[in-house]
């Protein structure tokens, strides 16, 4: 790795509330640089595993083809990784020592407490999710530890607001539940979402009864804090200062959406892959609240028309979000750098530099 860049990173410090805090050693816990450094340090681990297991590569041209009869694969996320293999002895006596040796050169050690060798039928936890085969079918679910930790976090948040108003409780719980559910929405999590909603309801019911212990009866508490909403009874609610109705955000309201696997060799900073990543961003844009706001803003700004052909954009014609300044040149996903185009017009912009330049000039002049 480039040690000069690493040295600058470690000594750069960080800024919070416009104040510079210098760093003398290490990196802040949870900062952006920590997983980046972990990725840089562990680069080359797959090749070390292949060499230890005797996996051969065939072909002179890139990309090389791996002759991999034992199905050895590495899945890595920062400093967490999983290695799969169809041969347990090969995994235990060759691959694991190769990993230990690879880490030792970099001054790291493999955590024996967190490292397990297991069969896929028994399953294992990875990044808060349990990966396991049930009767030969692979299912990925939220892990029990992750669910318990999340519910404990919700319980503490409610407990800390014993004297708070229902609005304050809802405002605290909504982002917690939404963030946790959005993280798990790509896997088999519907039943877990319902379980979490039930547990949170019981916490809120206890919270409600505790506020009026020995003073109000069952029905009064129910009518004060719970209502029938969208066909569901016992929905925790509150009325804000403006008289608007607020209800508890439920994890089960988050739709399960399978994550489209990204192309293995796609690079967001390559000109050839620019269109591919823009289409992926459009899909995520439609599934996220901030994405819908962005789409609505661009559509209204352009008065519902494509900036190239000046024809209406609708569900039948489709649309693509185009970066005026390409991402590989530093362009960002911002309102100022995005326009909506028809898919055909979008292709023309990427194939014809004069059209792209004219589009940029017309947008800036507008």
PDB file of N, CA, C and O in Angstrom, residues 167 238-246:
ATOM      1  N   UNK A 167     -45.309  11.840  21.526  1.00  0.00           N
ATOM      2  CA  UNK A 167     -44.650  12.353  20.328  1.00  0.00           C
ATOM      3  C   UNK A 167     -43.138  12.160  20.392  1.00  0.00           C
ATOM      4  O   UNK A 167     -42.504  11.761  19.408  1.00  0.00           O
ATOM      5  N   UNK A 238     -50.062   9.411  18.463  1.00  0.00           N
ATOM      6  CA  UNK A 238     -49.946  10.667  19.196  1.00  0.00           C
ATOM      7  C   UNK A 238     -50.401  11.787  18.271  1.00  0.00           C
ATOM      8  O   UNK A 238     -50.391  11.645  17.041  1.00  0.00           O
ATOM      9  N   UNK A 239     -50.790  12.912  18.852  1.00  0.00           N
ATOM     10  CA  UNK A 239     -51.178  14.104  18.097  1.00  0.00           C
ATOM     11  C   UNK A 239     -50.140  15.187  18.366  1.00  0.00           C
ATOM     12  O   UNK A 239     -49.873  15.531  19.526  1.00  0.00           O
ATOM     13  N   UNK A 240     -49.520  15.698  17.300  1.00  0.00           N
ATOM     14  CA  UNK A 240     -48.471  16.701  17.495  1.00  0.00           C
ATOM     15  C   UNK A 240     -49.070  18.081  17.771  1.00  0.00           C
ATOM     16  O   UNK A 240     -50.298  18.251  17.851  1.00  0.00           O
ATOM     17  N   UNK A 241     -48.223  19.093  17.891  1.00  0.00           N
ATOM     18  CA  UNK A 241     -48.652  20.444  18.243  1.00  0.00           C
ATOM     19  C   UNK A 241     -49.552  21.063  17.176  1.00  0.00           C
ATOM     20  O   UNK A 241     -50.388  21.922  17.485  1.00  0.00           O
ATOM     21  N   UNK A 242     -49.359  20.640  15.911  1.00  0.00           N
ATOM     22  CA  UNK A 242     -50.159  21.181  14.814  1.00  0.00           C
ATOM     23  C   UNK A 242     -51.454  20.406  14.593  1.00  0.00           C
ATOM     24  O   UNK A 242     -52.180  20.682  13.633  1.00  0.00           O
ATOM     25  N   UNK A 243     -51.692  19.415  15.456  1.00  0.00           N
ATOM     26  CA  UNK A 243     -52.914  18.632  15.322  1.00  0.00           C
ATOM     27  C   UNK A 243     -52.815  17.482  14.346  1.00  0.00           C
ATOM     28  O   UNK A 243     -53.838  16.878  13.994  1.00  0.00           O
ATOM     29  N   UNK A 244     -51.613  17.153  13.888  1.00  0.00           N
ATOM     30  CA  UNK A 244     -51.424  16.060  12.937  1.00  0.00           C
ATOM     31  C   UNK A 244     -51.279  14.727  13.664  1.00  0.00           C
ATOM     32  O   UNK A 244     -50.699  14.662  14.753  1.00  0.00           O
ATOM     33  N   UNK A 245     -51.793  13.685  13.039  1.00  0.00           N
ATOM     34  CA  UNK A 245     -51.741  12.347  13.614  1.00  0.00           C
ATOM     35  C   UNK A 245     -50.391  11.693  13.329  1.00  0.00           C
ATOM     36  O   UNK A 245     -49.921  11.702  12.183  1.00  0.00           O
ATOM     37  N   UNK A 246     -49.771  11.127  14.342  1.00  0.00           N
ATOM     38  CA  UNK A 246     -48.529  10.363  14.191  1.00  0.00           C
ATOM     39  C   UNK A 246     -48.757   8.965  14.747  1.00  0.00           C
ATOM     40  O   UNK A 246     -49.312   8.809  15.840  1.00  0.00           O
TER      41      UNK A 246
END
